[in-house]
Short mmCIF file of C-alpha atoms in Angstrom, two decimals:
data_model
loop_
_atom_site.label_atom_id
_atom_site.label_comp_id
_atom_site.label_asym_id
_atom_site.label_seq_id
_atom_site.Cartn_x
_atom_site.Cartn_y
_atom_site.Cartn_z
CA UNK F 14 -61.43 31.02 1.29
CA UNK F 15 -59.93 32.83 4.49
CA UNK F 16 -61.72 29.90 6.81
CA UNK F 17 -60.28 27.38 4.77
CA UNK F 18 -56.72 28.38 5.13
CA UNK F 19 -57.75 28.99 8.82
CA UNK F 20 -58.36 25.50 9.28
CA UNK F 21 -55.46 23.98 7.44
CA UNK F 22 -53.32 26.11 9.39
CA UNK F 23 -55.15 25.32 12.87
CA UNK F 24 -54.45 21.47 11.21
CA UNK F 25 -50.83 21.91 10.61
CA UNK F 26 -50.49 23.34 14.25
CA UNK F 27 -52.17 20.64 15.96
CA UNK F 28 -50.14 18.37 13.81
CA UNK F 29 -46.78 19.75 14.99
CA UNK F 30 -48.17 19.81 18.06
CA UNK F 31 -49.23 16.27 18.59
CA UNK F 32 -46.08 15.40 17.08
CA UNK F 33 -43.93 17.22 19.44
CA UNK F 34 -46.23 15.33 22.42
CA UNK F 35 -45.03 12.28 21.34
CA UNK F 36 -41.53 12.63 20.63
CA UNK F 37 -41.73 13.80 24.45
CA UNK F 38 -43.62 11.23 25.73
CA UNK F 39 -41.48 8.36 23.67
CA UNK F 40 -38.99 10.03 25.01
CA UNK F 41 -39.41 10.28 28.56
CA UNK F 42 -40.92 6.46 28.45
CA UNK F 43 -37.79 5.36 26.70
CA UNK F 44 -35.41 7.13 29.71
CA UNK F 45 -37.78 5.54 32.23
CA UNK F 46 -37.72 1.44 30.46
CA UNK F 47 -33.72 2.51 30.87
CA UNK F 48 -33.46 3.72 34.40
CA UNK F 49 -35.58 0.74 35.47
CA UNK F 50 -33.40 -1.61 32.93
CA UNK F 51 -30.42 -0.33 34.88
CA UNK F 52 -31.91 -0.23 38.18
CA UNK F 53 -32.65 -4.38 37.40
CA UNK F 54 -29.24 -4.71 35.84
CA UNK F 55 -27.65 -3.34 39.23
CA UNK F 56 -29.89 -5.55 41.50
CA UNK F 57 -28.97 -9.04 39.04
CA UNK F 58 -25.37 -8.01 39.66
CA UNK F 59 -25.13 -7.38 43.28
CA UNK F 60 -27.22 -10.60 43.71
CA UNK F 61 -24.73 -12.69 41.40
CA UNK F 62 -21.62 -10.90 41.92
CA UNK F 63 -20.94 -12.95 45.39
CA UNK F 64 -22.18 -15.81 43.77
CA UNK F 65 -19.56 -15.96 41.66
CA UNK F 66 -17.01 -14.73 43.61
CA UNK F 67 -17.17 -17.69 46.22
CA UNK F 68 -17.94 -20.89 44.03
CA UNK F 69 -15.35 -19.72 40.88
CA UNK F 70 -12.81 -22.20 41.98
CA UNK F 71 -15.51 -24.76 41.52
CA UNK F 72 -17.12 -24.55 38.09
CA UNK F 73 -19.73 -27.55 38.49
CA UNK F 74 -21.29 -25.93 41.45
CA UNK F 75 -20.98 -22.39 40.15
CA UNK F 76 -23.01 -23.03 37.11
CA UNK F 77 -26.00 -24.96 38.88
CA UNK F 78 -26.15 -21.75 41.05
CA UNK F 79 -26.51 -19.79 38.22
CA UNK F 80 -28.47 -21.55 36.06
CA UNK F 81 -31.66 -20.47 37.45
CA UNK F 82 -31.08 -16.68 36.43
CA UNK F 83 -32.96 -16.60 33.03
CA UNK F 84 -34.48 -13.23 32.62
CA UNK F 85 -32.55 -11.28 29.80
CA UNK F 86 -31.05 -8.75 32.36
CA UNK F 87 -30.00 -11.74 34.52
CA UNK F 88 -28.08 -13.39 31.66
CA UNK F 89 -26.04 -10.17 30.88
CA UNK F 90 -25.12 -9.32 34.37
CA UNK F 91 -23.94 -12.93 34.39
CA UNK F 92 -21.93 -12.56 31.32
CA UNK F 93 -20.10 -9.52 31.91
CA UNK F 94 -19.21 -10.95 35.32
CA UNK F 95 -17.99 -14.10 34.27
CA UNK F 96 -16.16 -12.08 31.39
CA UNK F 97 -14.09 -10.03 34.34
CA UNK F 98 -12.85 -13.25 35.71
CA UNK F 99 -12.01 -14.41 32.40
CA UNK F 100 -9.51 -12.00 32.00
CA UNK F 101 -7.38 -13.19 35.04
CA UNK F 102 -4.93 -16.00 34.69
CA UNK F 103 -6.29 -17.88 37.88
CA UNK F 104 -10.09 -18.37 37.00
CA UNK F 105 -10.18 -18.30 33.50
CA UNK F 106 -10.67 -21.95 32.18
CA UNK F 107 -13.13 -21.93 35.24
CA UNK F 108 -15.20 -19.07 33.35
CA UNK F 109 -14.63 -19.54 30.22
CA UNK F 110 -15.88 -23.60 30.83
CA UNK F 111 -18.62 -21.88 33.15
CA UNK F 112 -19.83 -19.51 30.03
CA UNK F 113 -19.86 -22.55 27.55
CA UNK F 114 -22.18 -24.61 30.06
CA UNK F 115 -24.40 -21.70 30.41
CA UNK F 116 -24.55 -21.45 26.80
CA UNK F 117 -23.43 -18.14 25.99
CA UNK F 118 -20.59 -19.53 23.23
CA UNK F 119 -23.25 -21.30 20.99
CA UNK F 120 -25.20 -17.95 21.63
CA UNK F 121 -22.50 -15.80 20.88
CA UNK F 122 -21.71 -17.79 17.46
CA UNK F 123 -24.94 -17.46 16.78
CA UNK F 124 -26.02 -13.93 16.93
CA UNK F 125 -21.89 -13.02 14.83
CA UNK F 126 -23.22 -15.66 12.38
CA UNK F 127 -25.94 -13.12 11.48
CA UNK F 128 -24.18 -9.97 11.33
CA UNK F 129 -20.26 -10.44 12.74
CA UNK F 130 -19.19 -6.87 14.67
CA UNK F 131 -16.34 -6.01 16.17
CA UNK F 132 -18.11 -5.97 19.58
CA UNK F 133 -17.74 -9.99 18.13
CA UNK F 134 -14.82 -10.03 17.12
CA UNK F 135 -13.46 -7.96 20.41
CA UNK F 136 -15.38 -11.11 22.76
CA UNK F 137 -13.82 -14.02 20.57
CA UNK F 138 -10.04 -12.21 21.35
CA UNK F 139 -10.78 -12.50 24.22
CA UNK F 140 -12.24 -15.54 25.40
CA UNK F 141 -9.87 -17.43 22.45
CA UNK F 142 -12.79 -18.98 21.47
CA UNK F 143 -12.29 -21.68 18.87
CA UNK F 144 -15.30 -22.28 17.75
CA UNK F 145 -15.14 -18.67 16.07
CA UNK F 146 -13.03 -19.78 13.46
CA UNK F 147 -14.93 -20.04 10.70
CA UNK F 148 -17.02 -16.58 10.87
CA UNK F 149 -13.56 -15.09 11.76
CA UNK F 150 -12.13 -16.08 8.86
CA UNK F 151 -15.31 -15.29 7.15
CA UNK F 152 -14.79 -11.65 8.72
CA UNK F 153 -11.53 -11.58 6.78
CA UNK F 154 -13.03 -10.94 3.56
CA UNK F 155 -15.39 -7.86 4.84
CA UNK F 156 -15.00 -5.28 2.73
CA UNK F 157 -15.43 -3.09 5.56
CA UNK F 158 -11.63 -2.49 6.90
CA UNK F 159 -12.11 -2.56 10.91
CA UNK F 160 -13.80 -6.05 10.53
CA UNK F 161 -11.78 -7.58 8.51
CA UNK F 162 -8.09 -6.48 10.25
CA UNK F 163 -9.60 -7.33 13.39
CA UNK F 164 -10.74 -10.81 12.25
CA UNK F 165 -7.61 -11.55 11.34
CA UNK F 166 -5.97 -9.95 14.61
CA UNK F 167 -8.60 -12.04 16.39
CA UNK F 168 -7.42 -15.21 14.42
CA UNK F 169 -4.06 -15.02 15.62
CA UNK F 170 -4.66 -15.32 18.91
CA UNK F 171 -7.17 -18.29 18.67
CA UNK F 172 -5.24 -21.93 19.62
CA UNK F 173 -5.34 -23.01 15.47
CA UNK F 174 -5.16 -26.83 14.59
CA UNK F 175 -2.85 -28.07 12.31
CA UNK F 176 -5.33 -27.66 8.96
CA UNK F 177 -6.30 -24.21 10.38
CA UNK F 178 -2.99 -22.69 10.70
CA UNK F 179 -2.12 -23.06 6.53
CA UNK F 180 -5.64 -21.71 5.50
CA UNK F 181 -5.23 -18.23 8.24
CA UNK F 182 -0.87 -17.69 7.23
CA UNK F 183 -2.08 -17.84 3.37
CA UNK F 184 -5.08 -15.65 3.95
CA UNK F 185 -3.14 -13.37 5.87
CA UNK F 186 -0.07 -13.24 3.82
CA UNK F 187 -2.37 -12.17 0.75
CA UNK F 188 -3.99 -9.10 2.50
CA UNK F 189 -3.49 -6.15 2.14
CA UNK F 190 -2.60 -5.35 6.06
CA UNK F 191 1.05 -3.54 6.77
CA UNK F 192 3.87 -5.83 6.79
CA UNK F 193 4.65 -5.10 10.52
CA UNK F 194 1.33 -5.87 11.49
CA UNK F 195 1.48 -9.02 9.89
CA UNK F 196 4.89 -10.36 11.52
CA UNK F 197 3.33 -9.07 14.73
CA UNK F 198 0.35 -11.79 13.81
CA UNK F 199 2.16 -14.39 13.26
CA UNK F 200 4.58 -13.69 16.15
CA UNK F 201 1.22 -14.50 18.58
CA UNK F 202 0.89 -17.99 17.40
CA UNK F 203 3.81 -18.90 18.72
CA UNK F 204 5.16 -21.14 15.93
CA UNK F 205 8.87 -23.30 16.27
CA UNK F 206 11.23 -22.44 14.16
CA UNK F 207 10.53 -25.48 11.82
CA UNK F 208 6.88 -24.92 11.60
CA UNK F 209 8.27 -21.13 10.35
CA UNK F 210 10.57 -23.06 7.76
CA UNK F 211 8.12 -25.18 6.45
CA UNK F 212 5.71 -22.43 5.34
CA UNK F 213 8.98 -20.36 4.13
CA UNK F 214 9.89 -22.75 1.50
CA UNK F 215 6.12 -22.76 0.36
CA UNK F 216 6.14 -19.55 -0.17
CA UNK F 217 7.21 -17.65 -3.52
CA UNK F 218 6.87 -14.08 -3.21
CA UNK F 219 9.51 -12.07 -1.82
CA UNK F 220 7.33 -9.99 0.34
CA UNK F 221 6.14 -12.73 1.86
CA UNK F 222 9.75 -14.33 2.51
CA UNK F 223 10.72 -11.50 4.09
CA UNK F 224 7.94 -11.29 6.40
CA UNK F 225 8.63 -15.18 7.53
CA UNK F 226 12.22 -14.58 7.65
CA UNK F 227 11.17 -11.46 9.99
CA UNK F 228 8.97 -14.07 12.31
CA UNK F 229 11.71 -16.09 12.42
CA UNK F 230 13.99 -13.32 14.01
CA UNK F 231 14.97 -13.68 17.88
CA UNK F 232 13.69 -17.59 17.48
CA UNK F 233 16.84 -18.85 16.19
CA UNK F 234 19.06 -20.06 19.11
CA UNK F 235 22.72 -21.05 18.96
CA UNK F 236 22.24 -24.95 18.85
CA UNK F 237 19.79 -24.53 15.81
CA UNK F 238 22.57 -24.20 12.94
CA UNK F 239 21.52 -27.52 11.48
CA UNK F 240 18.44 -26.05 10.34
CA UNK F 241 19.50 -22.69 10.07
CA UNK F 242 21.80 -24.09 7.58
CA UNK F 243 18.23 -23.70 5.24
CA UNK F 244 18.46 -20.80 5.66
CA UNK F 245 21.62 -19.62 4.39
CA UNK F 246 20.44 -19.82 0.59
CA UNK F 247 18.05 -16.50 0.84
CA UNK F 248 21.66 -14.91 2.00
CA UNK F 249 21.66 -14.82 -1.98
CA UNK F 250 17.87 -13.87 -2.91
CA UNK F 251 16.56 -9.88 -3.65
CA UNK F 252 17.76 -7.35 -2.09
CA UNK F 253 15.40 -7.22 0.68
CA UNK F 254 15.17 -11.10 1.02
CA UNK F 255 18.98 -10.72 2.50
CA UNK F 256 18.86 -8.00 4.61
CA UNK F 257 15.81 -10.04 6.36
CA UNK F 258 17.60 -13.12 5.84
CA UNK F 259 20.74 -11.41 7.77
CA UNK F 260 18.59 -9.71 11.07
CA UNK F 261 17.15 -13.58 11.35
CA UNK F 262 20.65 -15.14 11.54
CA UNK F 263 22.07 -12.12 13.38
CA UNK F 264 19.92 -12.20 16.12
CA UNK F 265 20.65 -16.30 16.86
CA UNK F 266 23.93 -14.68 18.15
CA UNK F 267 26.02 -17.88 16.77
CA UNK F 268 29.70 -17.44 15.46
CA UNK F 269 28.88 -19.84 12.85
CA UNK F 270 27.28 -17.52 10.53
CA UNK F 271 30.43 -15.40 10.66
CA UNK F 272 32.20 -16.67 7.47
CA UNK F 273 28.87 -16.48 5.39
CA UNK F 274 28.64 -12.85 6.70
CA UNK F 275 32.15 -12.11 5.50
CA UNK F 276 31.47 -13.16 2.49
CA UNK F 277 28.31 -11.71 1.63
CA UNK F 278 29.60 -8.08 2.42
CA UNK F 279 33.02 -9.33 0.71
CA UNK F 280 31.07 -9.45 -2.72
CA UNK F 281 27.92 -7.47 -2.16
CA UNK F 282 27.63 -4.42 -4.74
CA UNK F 283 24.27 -3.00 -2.48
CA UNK F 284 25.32 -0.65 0.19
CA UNK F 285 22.23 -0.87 1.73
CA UNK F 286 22.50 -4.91 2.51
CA UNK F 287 26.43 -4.00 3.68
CA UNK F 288 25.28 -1.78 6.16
CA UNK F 289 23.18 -4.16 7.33
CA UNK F 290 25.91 -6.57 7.90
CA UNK F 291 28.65 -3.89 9.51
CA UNK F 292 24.91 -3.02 11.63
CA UNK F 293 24.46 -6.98 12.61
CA UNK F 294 28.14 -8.07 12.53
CA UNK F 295 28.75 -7.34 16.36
CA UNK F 296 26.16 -9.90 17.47
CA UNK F 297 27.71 -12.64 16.45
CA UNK F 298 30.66 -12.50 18.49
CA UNK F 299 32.64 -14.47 16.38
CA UNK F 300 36.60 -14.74 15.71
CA UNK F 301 37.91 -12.21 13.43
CA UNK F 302 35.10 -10.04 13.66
CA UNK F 303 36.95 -6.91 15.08
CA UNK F 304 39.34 -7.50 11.73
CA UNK F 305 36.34 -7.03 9.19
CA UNK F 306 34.61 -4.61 11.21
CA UNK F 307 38.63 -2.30 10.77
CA UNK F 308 37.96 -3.52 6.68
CA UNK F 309 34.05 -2.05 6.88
CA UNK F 310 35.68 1.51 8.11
CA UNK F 311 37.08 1.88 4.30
CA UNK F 312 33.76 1.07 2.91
CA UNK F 313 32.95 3.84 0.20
CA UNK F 314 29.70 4.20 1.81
CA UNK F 315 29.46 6.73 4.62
CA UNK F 316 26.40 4.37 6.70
CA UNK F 317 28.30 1.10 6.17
CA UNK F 318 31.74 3.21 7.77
CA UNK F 319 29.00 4.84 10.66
CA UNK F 320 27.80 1.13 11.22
CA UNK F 321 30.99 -0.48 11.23
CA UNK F 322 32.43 2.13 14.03
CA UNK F 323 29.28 1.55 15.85
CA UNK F 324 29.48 -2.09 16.26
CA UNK F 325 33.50 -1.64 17.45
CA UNK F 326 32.63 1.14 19.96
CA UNK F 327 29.97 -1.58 21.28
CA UNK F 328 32.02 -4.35 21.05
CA UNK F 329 35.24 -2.81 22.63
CA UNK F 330 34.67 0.51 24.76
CA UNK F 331 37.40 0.33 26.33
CA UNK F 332 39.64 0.72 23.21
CA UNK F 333 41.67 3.92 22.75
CA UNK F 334 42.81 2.87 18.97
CA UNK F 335 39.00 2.83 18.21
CA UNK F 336 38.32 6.53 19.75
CA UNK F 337 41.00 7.96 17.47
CA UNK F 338 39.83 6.04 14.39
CA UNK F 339 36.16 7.84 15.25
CA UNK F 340 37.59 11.09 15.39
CA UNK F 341 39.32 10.87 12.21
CA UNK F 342 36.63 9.33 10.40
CA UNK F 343 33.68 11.73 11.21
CA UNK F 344 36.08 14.66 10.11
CA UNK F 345 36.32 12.73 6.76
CA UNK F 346 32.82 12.17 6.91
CA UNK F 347 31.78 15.53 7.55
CA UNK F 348 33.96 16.76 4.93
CA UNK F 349 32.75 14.25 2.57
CA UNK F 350 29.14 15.60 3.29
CA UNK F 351 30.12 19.51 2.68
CA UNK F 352 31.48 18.53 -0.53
CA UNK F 353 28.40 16.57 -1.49
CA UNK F 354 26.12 20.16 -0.62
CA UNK F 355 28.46 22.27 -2.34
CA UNK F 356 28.37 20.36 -5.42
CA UNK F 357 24.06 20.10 -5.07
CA UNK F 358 23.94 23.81 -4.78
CA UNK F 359 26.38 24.37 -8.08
#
């Protein structure tokens, strides 16, 4: 009985043993295949680095010259060289038409076709690669988080065609991505203002209106009132619908949305959308602004009043009348506010 457990314990130890040998020795061949992997990654790149570097202004020649590296470490040294000078302005269509002849595009659509990662994803932002749409938009729907915000991110920055650009705006306009993130989406695809309009009046959510009414901010110029004209009827949707509705006009900087101003704040009951007009009031420049602005200061609300003298103090710094009117209304404000805590802590 006492041999037998001799032996299965003299088993067990050779066992752990032998195991232990070969973790090592996977080990240390593993580290070795890698220091020679990098060792023939570093000679592929020195080799092809000048390569590039003199025949990059000529594509046609470049790619016959580097055509004949094949070998798997070869190919990747040429990639992530030809990747470098895809990120400057000068030589990128060279590389990125380079990359395509080589066939690293159809390679790269391949292998994300299988199993899309944001290593993918990452390579399509950056090379703008077209033909990525449709796993891109495919990404979209990943129910794992990173891959599908970054699809989307990656999507915006693609050149879209005309049929493209409806299916990615309503995709992205139903996710569930931050609103700011959104409008900073649709702000890279560098749509007109009547591209903006057209998918505003398909739209039917509020949310969404906002968030087109928000791309549409700082795009609006002063000679575009005729179409800013369709505009002027979400001056009367929700609550939030206006106060985007009013930073979009606002920002145009044209007089001619003055009067509709006016008489928003005239009849607004919201003191949240009438501080947004005495806020955006100043930018128009318009006649009879400084008048309203003098009206805003007896505005029962304290941030409409702190708006109001903001946009005067901007408008006309050099106005003694306006000082004095400051001083007397942040005593009243103050005042007003110590009243308010007394009456909290009673």
């Amino acid at each position: 009985m006492n041999n037998l457990l001799a032996n299965i314990a003299w088993v067990g130890i050779i066992s752990l043993v032998s195991i232990n040998l070969f973790i090592v020795l996977f080990t240390v061949i593993i580290n070795q295949k890698n220091r020679l992997n990098k060792k023939s990654y570093q000679k592929a790149h020195q080799q092809i680095k000048p390569i590039i570097k003199e025949e990059i202004k000529d594509p046609s020649q470049l790619t016959e010259r580097l055509i004949s590296f094949k070998t798997k470490v070869e190919r990747r040294a040429v990639f992530n060289l030809l990747m470098s000078y895809a990120q400057k302005p000068e030589t990128v269509k060279n590389s990125l038409w380079t990359l395509e002849q080589l066939g690293f595009l159809d390679e790269l659509i391949k292998d994300a076709s299988k199993k899309l990662s944001l290593r993918h994803i990452q390579l399509f932002s950056q090379l703008r690669l077209h033909k990525a749409f449709s796993i891109l938009m495919k990404g979209t729907t990943s129910k794992n988080y990173e891959i599908g915000y970054n699809s989307f991110y990656a999507l915006s920055l693609l050149p879209l065609s005309e049929k493209e650009l409806p299916i990615y705006i309503e995709s992205l306009l139903k996710s569930s991505i931050m609103r700011d993130r959104i409008v900073d989406m649709l702000n890279h695809l560098h749509m007109d203002v009547k591209t903006i309009l057209h998918f505003l009046k398909k739209v039917m959510l509020d949310k969404d209106k906002v968030i087109l009414l928000l791309v549409l901010k700082n795009r609006l110029k002063k000679q575009d009132s005729l179409l800013a004209n369709q505009l002027l009827p979400y001056l009367e949707g929700s609550k939030e619908v206006r106060i985007a509705a009013i930073h979009a006009l606002a920002a145009s900087e044209n007089e001619f949305y003055f009067p509709f101003f006016q008489e928003l704040y005239l009849k607004e009951t919201d003191w949240q959308v009438r501080a947004v007009v005495s806020k955006n009031l100043s930018l128009l420049n318009a006649h009879g602004e400084q008048k309203l602005l003098n009206d805003m200061l007896k505005d029962e609300n304290w941030w409409v009043r702190h708006n109001a003298m903001n946009s005067l103090k901007k408008r006309y710094p050099d106005n003694g009348m306006i000082d004095s009117k400051n001083e007397v209304l942040e005593n009243a404000d103050q005042l007003t506010q110590l009243q308010t805590k007394r009456s909290e802590t009673k």
